[in-house]
CSV table of C-alpha atoms and ligand atoms in Angstrom, one decimal:
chain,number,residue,atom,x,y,z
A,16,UNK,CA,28.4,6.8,0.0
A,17,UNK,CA,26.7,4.5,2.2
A,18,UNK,CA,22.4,4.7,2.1
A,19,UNK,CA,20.8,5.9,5.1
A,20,UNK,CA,18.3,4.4,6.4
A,21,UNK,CA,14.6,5.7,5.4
A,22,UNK,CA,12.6,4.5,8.4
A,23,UNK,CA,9.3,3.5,7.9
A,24,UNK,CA,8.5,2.2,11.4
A,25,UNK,CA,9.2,5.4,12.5
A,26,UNK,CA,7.4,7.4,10.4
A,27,UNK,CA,4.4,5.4,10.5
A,28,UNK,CA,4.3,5.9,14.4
A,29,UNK,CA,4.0,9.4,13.7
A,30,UNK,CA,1.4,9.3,11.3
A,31,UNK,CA,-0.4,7.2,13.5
A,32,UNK,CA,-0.2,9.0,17.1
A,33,UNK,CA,-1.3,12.1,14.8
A,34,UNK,CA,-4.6,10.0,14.0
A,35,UNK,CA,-5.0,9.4,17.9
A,36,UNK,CA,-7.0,12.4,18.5
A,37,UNK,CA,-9.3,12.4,15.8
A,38,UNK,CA,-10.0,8.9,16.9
A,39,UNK,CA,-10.7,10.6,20.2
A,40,UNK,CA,-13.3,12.8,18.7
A,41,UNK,CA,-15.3,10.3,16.8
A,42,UNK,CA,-15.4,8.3,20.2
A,43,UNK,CA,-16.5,11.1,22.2
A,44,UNK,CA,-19.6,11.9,19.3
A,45,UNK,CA,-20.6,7.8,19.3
A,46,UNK,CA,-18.7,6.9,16.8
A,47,UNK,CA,-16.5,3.8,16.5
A,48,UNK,CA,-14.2,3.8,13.3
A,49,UNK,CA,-14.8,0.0,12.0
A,50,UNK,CA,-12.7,-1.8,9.4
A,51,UNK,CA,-14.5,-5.0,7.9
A,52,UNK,CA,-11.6,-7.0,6.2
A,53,UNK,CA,-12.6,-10.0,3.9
A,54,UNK,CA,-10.1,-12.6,3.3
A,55,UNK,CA,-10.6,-15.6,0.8
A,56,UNK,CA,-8.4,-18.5,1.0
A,57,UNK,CA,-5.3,-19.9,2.9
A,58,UNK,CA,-2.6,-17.9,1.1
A,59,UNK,CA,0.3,-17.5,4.2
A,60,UNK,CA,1.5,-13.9,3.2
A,61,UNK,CA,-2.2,-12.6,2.7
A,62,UNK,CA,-2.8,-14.1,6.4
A,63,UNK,CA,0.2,-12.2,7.7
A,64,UNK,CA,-0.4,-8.8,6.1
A,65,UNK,CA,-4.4,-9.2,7.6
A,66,UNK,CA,-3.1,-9.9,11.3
A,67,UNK,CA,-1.0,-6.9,10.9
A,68,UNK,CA,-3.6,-4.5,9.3
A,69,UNK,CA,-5.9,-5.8,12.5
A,70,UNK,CA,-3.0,-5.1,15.1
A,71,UNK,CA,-3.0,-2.2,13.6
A,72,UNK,CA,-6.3,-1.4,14.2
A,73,UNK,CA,-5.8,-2.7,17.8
A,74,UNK,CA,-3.2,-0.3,18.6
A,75,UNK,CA,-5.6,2.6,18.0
A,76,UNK,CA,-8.9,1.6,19.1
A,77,UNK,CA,-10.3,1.0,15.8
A,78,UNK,CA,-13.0,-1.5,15.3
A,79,UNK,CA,-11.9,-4.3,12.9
A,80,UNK,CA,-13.9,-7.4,11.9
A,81,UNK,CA,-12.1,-10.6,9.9
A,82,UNK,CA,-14.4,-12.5,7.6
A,83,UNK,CA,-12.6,-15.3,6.5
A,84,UNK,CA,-13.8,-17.3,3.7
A,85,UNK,CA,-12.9,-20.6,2.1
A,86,UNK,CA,-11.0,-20.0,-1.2
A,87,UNK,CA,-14.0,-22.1,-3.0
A,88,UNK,CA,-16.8,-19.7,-1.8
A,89,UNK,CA,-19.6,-18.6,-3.8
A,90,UNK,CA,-19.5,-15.3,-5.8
A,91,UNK,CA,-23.3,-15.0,-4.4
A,92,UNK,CA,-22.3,-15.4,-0.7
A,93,UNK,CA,-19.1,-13.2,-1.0
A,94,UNK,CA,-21.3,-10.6,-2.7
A,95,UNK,CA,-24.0,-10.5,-0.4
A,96,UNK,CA,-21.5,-10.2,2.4
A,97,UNK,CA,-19.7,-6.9,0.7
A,98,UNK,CA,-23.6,-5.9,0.4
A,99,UNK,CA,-24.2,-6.4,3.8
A,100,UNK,CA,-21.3,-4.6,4.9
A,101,UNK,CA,-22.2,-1.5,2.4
A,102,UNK,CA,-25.0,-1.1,4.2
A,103,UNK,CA,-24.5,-1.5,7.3
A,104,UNK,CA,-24.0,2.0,8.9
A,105,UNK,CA,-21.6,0.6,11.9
A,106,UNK,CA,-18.8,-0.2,9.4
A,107,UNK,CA,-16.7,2.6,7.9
A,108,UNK,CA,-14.0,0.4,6.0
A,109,UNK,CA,-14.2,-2.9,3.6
A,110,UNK,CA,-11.3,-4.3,2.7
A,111,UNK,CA,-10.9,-7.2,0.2
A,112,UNK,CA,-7.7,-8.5,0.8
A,113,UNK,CA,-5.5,-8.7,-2.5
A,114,UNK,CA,-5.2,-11.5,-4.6
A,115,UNK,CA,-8.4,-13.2,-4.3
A,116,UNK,CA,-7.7,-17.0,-5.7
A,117,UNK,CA,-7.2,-16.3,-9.4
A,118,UNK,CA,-11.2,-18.2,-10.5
A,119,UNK,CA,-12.7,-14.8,-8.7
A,120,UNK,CA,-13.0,-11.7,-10.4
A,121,UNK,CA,-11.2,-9.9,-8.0
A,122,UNK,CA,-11.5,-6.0,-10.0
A,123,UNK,CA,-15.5,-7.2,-10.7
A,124,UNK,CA,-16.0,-7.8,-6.9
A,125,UNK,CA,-13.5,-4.1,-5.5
A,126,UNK,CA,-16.5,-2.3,-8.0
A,127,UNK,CA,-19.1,-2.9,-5.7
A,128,UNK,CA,-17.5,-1.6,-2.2
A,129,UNK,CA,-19.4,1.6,-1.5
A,130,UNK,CA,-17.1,4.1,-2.7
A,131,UNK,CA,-16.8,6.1,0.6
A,132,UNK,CA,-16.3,2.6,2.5
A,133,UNK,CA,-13.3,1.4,-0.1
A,134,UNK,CA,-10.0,2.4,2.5
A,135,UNK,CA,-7.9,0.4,0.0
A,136,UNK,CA,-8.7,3.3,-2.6
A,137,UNK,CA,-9.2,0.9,-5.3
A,138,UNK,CA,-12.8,1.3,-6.4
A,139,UNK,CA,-12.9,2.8,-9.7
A,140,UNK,CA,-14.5,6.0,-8.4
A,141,UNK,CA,-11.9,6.8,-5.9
A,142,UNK,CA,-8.8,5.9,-8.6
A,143,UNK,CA,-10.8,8.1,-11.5
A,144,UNK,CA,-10.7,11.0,-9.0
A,145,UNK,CA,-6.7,10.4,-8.7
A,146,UNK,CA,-6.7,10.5,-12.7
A,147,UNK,CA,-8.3,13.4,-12.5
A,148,UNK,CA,-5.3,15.0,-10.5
A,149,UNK,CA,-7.6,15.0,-6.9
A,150,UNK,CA,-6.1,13.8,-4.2
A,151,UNK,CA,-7.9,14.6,-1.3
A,152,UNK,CA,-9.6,11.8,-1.3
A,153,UNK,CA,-9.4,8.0,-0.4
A,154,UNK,CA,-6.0,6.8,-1.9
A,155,UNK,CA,-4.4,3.5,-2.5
A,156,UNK,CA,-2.5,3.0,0.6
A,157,UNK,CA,1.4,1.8,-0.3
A,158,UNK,CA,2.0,4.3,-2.7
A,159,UNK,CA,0.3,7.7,0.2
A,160,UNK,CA,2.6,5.7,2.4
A,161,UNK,CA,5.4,5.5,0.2
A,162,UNK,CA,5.0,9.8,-0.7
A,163,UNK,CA,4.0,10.7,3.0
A,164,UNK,CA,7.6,9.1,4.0
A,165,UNK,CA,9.6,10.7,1.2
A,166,UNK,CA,8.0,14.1,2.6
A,167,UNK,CA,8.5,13.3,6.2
A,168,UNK,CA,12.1,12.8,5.0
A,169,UNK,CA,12.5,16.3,3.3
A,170,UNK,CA,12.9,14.6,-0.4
A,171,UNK,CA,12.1,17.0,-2.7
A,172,UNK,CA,10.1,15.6,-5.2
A,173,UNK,CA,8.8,18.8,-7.8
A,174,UNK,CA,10.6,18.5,-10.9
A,175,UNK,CA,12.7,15.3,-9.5
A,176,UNK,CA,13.0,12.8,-11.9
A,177,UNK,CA,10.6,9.5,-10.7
A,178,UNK,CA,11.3,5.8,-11.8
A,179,UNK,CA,8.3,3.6,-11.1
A,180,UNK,CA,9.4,-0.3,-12.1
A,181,UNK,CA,6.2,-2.3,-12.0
A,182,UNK,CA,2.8,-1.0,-13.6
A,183,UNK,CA,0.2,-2.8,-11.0
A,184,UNK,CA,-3.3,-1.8,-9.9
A,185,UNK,CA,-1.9,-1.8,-6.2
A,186,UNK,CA,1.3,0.2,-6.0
A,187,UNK,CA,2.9,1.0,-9.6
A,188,UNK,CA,-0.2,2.6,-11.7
A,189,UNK,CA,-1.5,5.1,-8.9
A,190,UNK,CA,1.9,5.4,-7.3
A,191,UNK,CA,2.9,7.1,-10.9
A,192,UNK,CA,-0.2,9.4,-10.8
A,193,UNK,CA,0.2,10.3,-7.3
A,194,UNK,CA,3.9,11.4,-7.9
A,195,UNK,CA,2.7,13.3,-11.1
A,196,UNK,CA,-0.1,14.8,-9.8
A,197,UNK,CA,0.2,18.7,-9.1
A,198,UNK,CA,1.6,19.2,-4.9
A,199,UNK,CA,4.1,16.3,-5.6
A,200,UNK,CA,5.4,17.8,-9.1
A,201,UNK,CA,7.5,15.0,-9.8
A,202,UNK,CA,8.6,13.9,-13.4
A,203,UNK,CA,7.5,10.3,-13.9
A,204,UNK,CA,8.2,7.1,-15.9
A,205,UNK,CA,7.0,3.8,-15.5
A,206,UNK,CA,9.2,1.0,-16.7
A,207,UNK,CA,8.3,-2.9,-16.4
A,208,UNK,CA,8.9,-6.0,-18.5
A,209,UNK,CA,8.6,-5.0,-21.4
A,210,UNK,CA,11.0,-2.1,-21.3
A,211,UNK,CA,14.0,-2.0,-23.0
A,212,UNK,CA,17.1,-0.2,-21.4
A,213,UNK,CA,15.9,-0.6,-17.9
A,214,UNK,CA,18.7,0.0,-16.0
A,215,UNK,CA,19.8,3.3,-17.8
A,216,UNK,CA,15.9,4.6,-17.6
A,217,UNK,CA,16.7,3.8,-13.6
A,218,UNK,CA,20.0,5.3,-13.3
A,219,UNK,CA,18.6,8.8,-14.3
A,220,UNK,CA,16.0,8.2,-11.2
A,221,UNK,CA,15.8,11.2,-8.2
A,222,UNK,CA,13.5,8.6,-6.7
A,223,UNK,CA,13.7,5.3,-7.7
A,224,UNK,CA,10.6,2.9,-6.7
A,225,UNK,CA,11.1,-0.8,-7.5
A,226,UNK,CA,7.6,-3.1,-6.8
A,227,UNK,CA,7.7,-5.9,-9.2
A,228,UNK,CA,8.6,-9.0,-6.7
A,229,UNK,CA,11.9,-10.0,-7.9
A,230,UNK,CA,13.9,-10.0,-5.4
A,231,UNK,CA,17.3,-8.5,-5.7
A,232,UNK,CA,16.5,-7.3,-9.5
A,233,UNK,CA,18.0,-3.8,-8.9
A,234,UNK,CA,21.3,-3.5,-8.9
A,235,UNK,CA,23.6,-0.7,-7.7
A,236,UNK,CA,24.7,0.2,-11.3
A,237,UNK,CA,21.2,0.6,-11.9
A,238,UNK,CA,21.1,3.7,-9.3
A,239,UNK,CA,22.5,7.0,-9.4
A,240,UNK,CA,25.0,8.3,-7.2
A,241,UNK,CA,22.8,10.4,-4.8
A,242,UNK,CA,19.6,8.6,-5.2
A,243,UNK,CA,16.6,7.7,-2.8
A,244,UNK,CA,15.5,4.3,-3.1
A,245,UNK,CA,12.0,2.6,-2.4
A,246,UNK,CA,11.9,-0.4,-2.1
A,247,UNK,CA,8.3,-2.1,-2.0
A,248,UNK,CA,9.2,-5.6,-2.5
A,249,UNK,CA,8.0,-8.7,-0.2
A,250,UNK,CA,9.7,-11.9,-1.1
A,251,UNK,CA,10.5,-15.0,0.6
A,252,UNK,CA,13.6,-16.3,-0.4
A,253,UNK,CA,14.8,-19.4,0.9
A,254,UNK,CA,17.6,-18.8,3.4
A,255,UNK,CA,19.4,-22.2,5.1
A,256,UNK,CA,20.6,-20.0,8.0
A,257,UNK,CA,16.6,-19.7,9.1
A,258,UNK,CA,14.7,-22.0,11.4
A,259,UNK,CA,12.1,-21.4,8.8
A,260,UNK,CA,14.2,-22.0,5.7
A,261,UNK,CA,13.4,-18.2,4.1
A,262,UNK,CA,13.8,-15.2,5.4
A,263,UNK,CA,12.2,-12.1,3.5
A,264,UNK,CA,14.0,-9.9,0.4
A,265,UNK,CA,13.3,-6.7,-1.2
A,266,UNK,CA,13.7,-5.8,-4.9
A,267,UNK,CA,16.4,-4.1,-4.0
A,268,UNK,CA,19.9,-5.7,-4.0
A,269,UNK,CA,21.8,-4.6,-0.9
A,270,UNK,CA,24.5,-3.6,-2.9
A,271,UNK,CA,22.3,-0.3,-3.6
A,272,UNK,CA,23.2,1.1,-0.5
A,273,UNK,CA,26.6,2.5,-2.5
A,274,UNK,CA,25.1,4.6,-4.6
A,275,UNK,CA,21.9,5.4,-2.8
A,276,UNK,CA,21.3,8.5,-0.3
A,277,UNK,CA,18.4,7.3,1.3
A,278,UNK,CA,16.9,3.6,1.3
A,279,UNK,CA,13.8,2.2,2.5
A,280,UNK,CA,14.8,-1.4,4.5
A,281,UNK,CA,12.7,-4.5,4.0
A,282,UNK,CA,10.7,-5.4,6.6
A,283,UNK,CA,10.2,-1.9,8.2
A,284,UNK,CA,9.8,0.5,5.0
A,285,UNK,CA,6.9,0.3,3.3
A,286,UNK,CA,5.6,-2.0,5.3
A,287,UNK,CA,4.3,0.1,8.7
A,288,UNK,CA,3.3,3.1,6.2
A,289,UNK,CA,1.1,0.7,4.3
A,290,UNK,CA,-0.7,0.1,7.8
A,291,UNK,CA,-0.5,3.6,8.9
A,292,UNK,CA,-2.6,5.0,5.3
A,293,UNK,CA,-4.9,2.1,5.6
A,294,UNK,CA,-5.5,3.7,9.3
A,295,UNK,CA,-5.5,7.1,8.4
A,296,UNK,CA,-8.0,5.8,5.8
A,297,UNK,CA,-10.5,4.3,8.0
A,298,UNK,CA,-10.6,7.5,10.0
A,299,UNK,CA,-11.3,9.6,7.4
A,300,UNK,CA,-14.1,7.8,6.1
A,301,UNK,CA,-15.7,7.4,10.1
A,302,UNK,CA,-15.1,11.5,9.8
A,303,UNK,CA,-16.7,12.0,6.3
A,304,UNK,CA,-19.7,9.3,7.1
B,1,LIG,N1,-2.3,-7.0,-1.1
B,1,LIG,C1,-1.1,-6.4,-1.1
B,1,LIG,N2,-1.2,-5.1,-0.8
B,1,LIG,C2,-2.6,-4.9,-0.6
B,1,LIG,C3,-3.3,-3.7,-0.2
B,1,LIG,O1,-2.8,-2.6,0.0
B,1,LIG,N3,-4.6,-3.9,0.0
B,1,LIG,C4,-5.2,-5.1,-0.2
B,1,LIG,N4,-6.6,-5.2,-0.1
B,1,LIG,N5,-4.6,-6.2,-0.6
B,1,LIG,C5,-3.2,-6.1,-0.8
Protein backbone atom coordinates (compact mmCIF):
# COMPACT_ATOMS: atom_id res chain seq x y z
CA UNK A 1 0.00 0.00 0.00
CA UNK A 2 1.28 3.26 -0.73
CA UNK A 3 -0.44 6.38 1.59
CA UNK A 4 -2.47 8.80 -0.23
CA UNK A 5 -2.09 12.06 0.14
CA UNK A 6 -4.48 13.80 2.84
CA UNK A 7 -4.41 17.37 1.50
CA UNK A 8 -4.68 19.99 3.74
CA UNK A 9 -4.10 22.97 1.36
CA UNK A 10 -6.99 21.86 -0.29
CA UNK A 11 -9.23 21.39 2.19
CA UNK A 12 -8.42 24.53 4.00
CA UNK A 13 -9.34 26.46 0.73
CA UNK A 14 -12.68 25.02 1.04
CA UNK A 15 -13.17 25.83 4.44
CA UNK A 16 -12.11 29.13 3.74
CA UNK A 17 -14.17 30.26 0.48
CA UNK A 18 -17.23 28.79 2.65
CA UNK A 19 -16.26 31.61 5.31
CA UNK A 20 -16.38 34.21 2.32
CA UNK A 21 -19.88 34.95 2.49
CA UNK A 22 -20.46 35.32 6.00
CA UNK A 23 -17.55 37.72 5.88
CA UNK A 24 -19.69 39.39 3.26
CA UNK A 25 -22.52 39.76 5.65
CA UNK A 26 -20.70 41.22 8.51
CA UNK A 27 -19.26 43.81 5.99
CA UNK A 28 -22.49 44.68 4.58
CA UNK A 29 -23.99 45.33 8.58
CA UNK A 30 -20.55 47.58 9.53
CA UNK A 31 -18.78 45.03 10.76
CA UNK A 32 -15.09 44.32 10.10
CA UNK A 33 -13.93 40.87 11.60
CA UNK A 34 -10.48 42.01 13.39
CA UNK A 35 -7.73 39.62 14.70
CA UNK A 36 -5.23 41.40 17.19
CA UNK A 37 -2.15 39.03 17.30
CA UNK A 38 0.52 39.61 20.16
CA UNK A 39 3.82 38.29 19.58
CA UNK A 40 6.69 38.48 22.23
CA UNK A 41 10.23 37.93 21.22
CA UNK A 42 12.34 37.06 18.09
CA UNK A 43 11.66 33.32 18.00
CA UNK A 44 12.03 32.52 13.82
CA UNK A 45 9.19 29.83 13.67
CA UNK A 46 6.77 31.92 15.88
CA UNK A 47 7.48 34.90 13.24
CA UNK A 48 6.66 32.55 10.36
CA UNK A 49 3.55 30.94 11.71
CA UNK A 50 2.34 34.94 12.57
CA UNK A 51 2.94 36.20 8.81
CA UNK A 52 0.95 33.29 7.76
CA UNK A 53 -2.00 33.50 10.24
CA UNK A 54 -1.90 37.47 8.88
CA UNK A 55 -1.82 36.39 5.05
CA UNK A 56 -4.38 34.56 6.07
CA UNK A 57 -6.41 37.11 7.20
CA UNK A 58 -5.35 39.06 4.07
CA UNK A 59 -6.75 36.70 1.78
CA UNK A 60 -10.21 37.18 3.22
CA UNK A 61 -10.63 40.65 4.14
CA UNK A 62 -10.25 40.22 7.72
CA UNK A 63 -8.84 42.89 9.88
CA UNK A 64 -5.51 41.81 11.56
CA UNK A 65 -3.23 43.90 13.76
CA UNK A 66 0.57 42.60 14.80
CA UNK A 67 1.77 43.83 18.20
CA UNK A 68 5.18 42.90 18.47
CA UNK A 69 6.86 43.09 21.64
CA UNK A 70 10.46 42.69 22.87
CA UNK A 71 10.91 39.30 24.62
CA UNK A 72 11.94 41.43 27.90
CA UNK A 73 8.64 43.38 28.13
CA UNK A 74 6.85 44.03 31.14
CA UNK A 75 4.04 41.75 32.50
CA UNK A 76 2.25 45.31 33.30
CA UNK A 77 2.59 46.61 29.63
CA UNK A 78 1.70 43.15 27.98
CA UNK A 79 -1.32 43.09 30.31
CA UNK A 80 -2.63 46.32 29.82
CA UNK A 81 -2.28 45.74 26.08
CA UNK A 82 -4.60 42.33 26.22
CA UNK A 83 -6.82 44.78 28.45
CA UNK A 84 -6.99 47.15 25.95
CA UNK A 85 -7.74 44.89 23.26
CA UNK A 86 -10.66 43.16 25.59
CA UNK A 87 -12.24 46.17 25.50
CA UNK A 88 -11.99 47.56 22.67
CA UNK A 89 -15.30 46.73 20.72
CA UNK A 90 -13.39 46.96 17.09
CA UNK A 91 -11.45 43.75 17.72
CA UNK A 92 -13.09 40.34 17.62
CA UNK A 93 -9.89 38.06 18.03
CA UNK A 94 -6.68 38.15 20.45
CA UNK A 95 -4.21 35.91 19.87
CA UNK A 96 -1.12 35.38 22.00
CA UNK A 97 1.24 33.67 19.94
CA UNK A 98 2.55 30.36 21.61
CA UNK A 99 5.48 29.99 23.47
CA UNK A 100 5.82 33.23 25.11
CA UNK A 101 9.77 33.29 26.35
CA UNK A 102 9.74 30.73 29.14
CA UNK A 103 10.24 33.89 32.28
CA UNK A 104 6.35 34.77 31.24
CA UNK A 105 3.47 32.97 32.53
CA UNK A 106 2.20 32.21 29.34
CA UNK A 107 -1.32 29.99 30.83
CA UNK A 108 -1.57 33.14 33.63
CA UNK A 109 -1.59 35.73 30.74
CA UNK A 110 -4.25 33.25 27.95
CA UNK A 111 -6.71 33.61 31.41
CA UNK A 112 -7.31 37.00 30.85
CA UNK A 113 -8.34 37.12 26.99
CA UNK A 114 -12.09 37.84 27.05
CA UNK A 115 -13.44 34.58 26.61
CA UNK A 116 -15.58 35.32 23.40
CA UNK A 117 -12.37 37.21 21.99
CA UNK A 118 -9.88 33.98 22.69
CA UNK A 119 -9.90 32.46 18.70
CA UNK A 120 -6.98 30.19 19.86
CA UNK A 121 -9.72 28.46 22.16
CA UNK A 122 -7.33 28.25 24.88
CA UNK A 123 -8.97 30.30 27.72
CA UNK A 124 -9.95 28.12 30.36
CA UNK A 125 -13.67 28.87 29.78
CA UNK A 126 -13.76 27.91 26.25
CA UNK A 127 -11.51 24.42 27.00
CA UNK A 128 -13.95 23.61 30.20
CA UNK A 129 -16.85 23.84 27.77
CA UNK A 130 -14.91 21.12 25.49
CA UNK A 131 -14.52 18.92 28.87
CA UNK A 132 -17.84 19.29 29.20
CA UNK A 133 -18.49 17.41 25.72
CA UNK A 134 -19.76 21.09 24.03
CA UNK A 135 -18.37 21.80 20.99
CA UNK A 136 -20.09 24.43 19.45
CA UNK A 137 -18.08 26.78 20.64
CA UNK A 138 -14.63 28.42 20.23
CA UNK A 139 -12.04 25.44 19.76
CA UNK A 140 -8.42 25.11 19.74
CA UNK A 141 -7.57 25.44 16.15
CA UNK A 142 -4.93 22.39 14.99
CA UNK A 143 -6.79 19.80 16.49
CA UNK A 144 -10.89 21.36 14.56
CA UNK A 145 -8.44 21.47 11.69
CA UNK A 146 -7.05 18.20 12.10
CA UNK A 147 -11.11 16.55 12.68
CA UNK A 148 -12.69 18.94 9.90
CA UNK A 149 -9.99 17.27 7.37
CA UNK A 150 -10.47 13.72 8.47
CA UNK A 151 -14.32 14.41 7.79
CA UNK A 152 -13.87 16.23 4.61
CA UNK A 153 -11.96 12.99 3.78
CA UNK A 154 -14.83 10.55 4.60
CA UNK A 155 -12.77 8.88 7.64
CA UNK A 156 -14.97 7.45 9.76
CA UNK A 157 -14.16 8.15 13.15
CA UNK A 158 -17.25 6.59 15.68
CA UNK A 159 -16.02 3.72 17.33
CA UNK A 160 -12.47 4.05 15.37
CA UNK A 161 -9.74 3.36 17.50
CA UNK A 162 -7.69 7.03 18.11
CA UNK A 163 -3.85 7.26 19.04
CA UNK A 164 -3.02 10.77 20.27
CA UNK A 165 1.10 10.79 20.94
CA UNK A 166 1.82 14.01 22.78
CA UNK A 167 -0.42 15.32 25.83
CA UNK A 168 0.06 19.34 25.10
CA UNK A 169 -2.28 22.20 25.97
CA UNK A 170 -2.23 23.15 22.09
CA UNK A 171 -2.88 20.06 20.10
CA UNK A 172 -2.73 16.66 22.11
CA UNK A 173 -5.04 17.31 25.42
CA UNK A 174 -8.15 18.88 23.39
CA UNK A 175 -7.41 17.06 20.26
CA UNK A 176 -8.17 13.74 22.55
CA UNK A 177 -11.47 15.39 23.94
CA UNK A 178 -12.49 16.57 20.63
CA UNK A 179 -12.18 13.05 19.10
CA UNK A 180 -14.02 11.59 22.23
CA UNK A 181 -16.57 13.88 22.45
CA UNK A 182 -20.17 12.60 21.29
CA UNK A 183 -20.57 13.52 16.98
CA UNK A 184 -16.92 12.32 16.51
CA UNK A 185 -17.38 8.91 18.65
CA UNK A 186 -13.99 7.92 18.42
CA UNK A 187 -12.21 5.58 20.95
CA UNK A 188 -9.20 7.47 22.34
CA UNK A 189 -5.70 6.99 24.01
CA UNK A 190 -3.13 9.34 24.59
CA UNK A 191 0.36 8.06 24.77
CA UNK A 192 3.66 10.27 25.44
CA UNK A 193 6.92 9.84 27.18
CA UNK A 194 6.18 8.14 29.73
CA UNK A 195 4.35 5.29 27.96
CA UNK A 196 5.50 2.06 27.82
CA UNK A 197 4.79 -0.11 24.74
CA UNK A 198 4.31 2.80 22.41
CA UNK A 199 4.59 1.42 19.20
CA UNK A 200 2.08 -1.52 19.87
CA UNK A 201 -0.51 1.09 21.63
CA UNK A 202 0.12 2.90 17.94
CA UNK A 203 -0.18 -0.08 15.77
CA UNK A 204 -3.73 -0.76 16.94
CA UNK A 205 -4.52 3.10 15.75
CA UNK A 206 -7.63 3.72 13.08
CA UNK A 207 -6.27 7.24 13.31
CA UNK A 208 -3.01 7.80 14.34
CA UNK A 209 -2.06 11.57 15.43
CA UNK A 210 1.70 12.04 16.18
CA UNK A 211 2.50 15.98 17.73
CA UNK A 212 5.35 15.63 19.96
CA UNK A 213 8.34 17.33 17.69
CA UNK A 214 10.51 14.51 17.04
CA UNK A 215 10.96 14.29 13.88
CA UNK A 216 10.81 10.99 12.21
CA UNK A 217 9.89 9.23 15.72
CA UNK A 218 7.07 7.06 14.05
CA UNK A 219 7.95 4.45 12.32
CA UNK A 220 6.11 2.33 9.75
CA UNK A 221 5.99 -0.78 12.08
CA UNK A 222 4.49 1.50 14.47
CA UNK A 223 1.27 1.80 11.93
CA UNK A 224 -1.24 -0.51 10.93
CA UNK A 225 -1.78 -1.75 7.68
CA UNK A 226 -4.79 0.46 6.54
CA UNK A 227 -4.27 3.34 8.84
CA UNK A 228 -4.75 7.25 8.49
CA UNK A 229 -1.96 9.18 9.63
CA UNK A 230 -1.74 12.82 11.09
CA UNK A 231 1.04 14.18 11.24
CA UNK A 232 1.33 17.55 13.20
CA UNK A 233 4.85 17.93 13.48
CA UNK A 234 7.14 21.09 12.54
CA UNK A 235 10.76 20.55 12.73
CA UNK A 236 13.70 21.92 11.17
CA UNK A 237 16.18 19.47 10.49
CA UNK A 238 19.36 20.29 9.13
CA UNK A 239 19.53 19.32 5.49
CA UNK A 240 23.14 20.03 3.45
CA UNK A 241 21.15 19.77 0.09
CA UNK A 242 19.32 23.31 1.28
CA UNK A 243 20.53 26.87 0.60
CA UNK A 244 19.38 27.33 4.08
CA UNK A 245 20.99 24.29 5.64
CA UNK A 246 17.35 22.65 7.01
CA UNK A 247 14.61 21.98 5.41
CA UNK A 248 11.40 21.08 7.56
CA UNK A 249 10.28 17.24 8.95
CA UNK A 250 7.20 15.79 10.37
CA UNK A 251 6.94 13.24 13.12
CA UNK A 252 6.29 10.99 10.82
CA UNK A 253 9.04 8.86 9.12
CA UNK A 254 8.29 8.70 5.36
CA UNK A 255 8.57 5.17 5.49
CA UNK A 256 4.78 5.31 6.99
CA UNK A 257 3.46 5.75 3.73
CA UNK A 258 3.63 1.61 3.47
CA UNK A 259 1.40 0.86 5.84
CA UNK A 260 -0.68 4.00 5.93
CA UNK A 261 -4.05 4.64 3.78
CA UNK A 262 -4.22 8.17 4.08
CA UNK A 263 -1.32 10.61 5.27
CA UNK A 264 -1.22 14.14 6.05
CA UNK A 265 2.20 15.74 4.17
CA UNK A 266 4.40 18.20 6.00
CA UNK A 267 4.21 21.48 5.05
CA UNK A 268 0.64 21.45 3.60
CA UNK A 269 -1.32 19.18 6.24
CA UNK A 270 -2.02 20.64 9.21
CA UNK A 271 -0.56 23.53 8.48
CA UNK A 272 -3.33 25.51 6.09
CA UNK A 273 -6.22 23.85 8.41
CA UNK A 274 -4.54 25.46 11.37
CA UNK A 275 -5.07 28.96 9.47
CA UNK A 276 -8.36 28.11 8.09
CA UNK A 277 -10.04 27.33 12.07
CA UNK A 278 -8.17 30.23 13.30
CA UNK A 279 -10.29 32.05 10.38
CA UNK A 280 -13.34 30.41 10.76
CA UNK A 281 -12.78 31.42 14.47
CA UNK A 282 -12.51 35.09 14.05
CA UNK A 283 -15.67 35.00 12.11
CA UNK A 284 -17.59 33.43 14.44
CA UNK A 285 -16.76 35.50 17.21
CA UNK A 286 -17.41 38.99 14.74
CA UNK A 287 -20.97 37.00 14.25
CA UNK A 288 -21.62 36.17 18.00
CA UNK A 289 -20.25 39.82 19.19
N1 LIG B 1 1.94 28.02 18.57
C1 LIG B 1 1.81 26.86 17.90
N2 LIG B 1 0.51 26.63 17.54
C2 LIG B 1 -0.19 27.69 18.02
C3 LIG B 1 -1.57 28.04 17.98
O1 LIG B 1 -2.43 27.33 17.46
N3 LIG B 1 -1.89 29.22 18.59
C4 LIG B 1 -0.97 30.02 19.20
N4 LIG B 1 -1.38 31.14 19.77
N5 LIG B 1 0.31 29.72 19.26
C5 LIG B 1 0.71 28.56 18.67
Amino acid sequence: MVAERLDGKACAAEVESSLVPRIMALKSKGVEPHLAVIIVGEDPASKVYVTAKQTGCERLGIKSTKYSLPADVGKEELITLIQTLNADINVHGILIQSPLPSVMDEIGLTELVEPNKDVDGFHPHNLGRLVQGRTDGLLPCTPSGIIRMLEWAGVKLAGARAVVIGRSRIVGIPLSLMLAARGYDATVSIVHSKTEDIDSICRDADVLVAAVGRPGLVKADWVKQGAVVIDVGVNRVLDSNKEKGWSLAGDVDPGVSENASLLSPVPGGVGPMTIAMLMTNTVFAAEQY
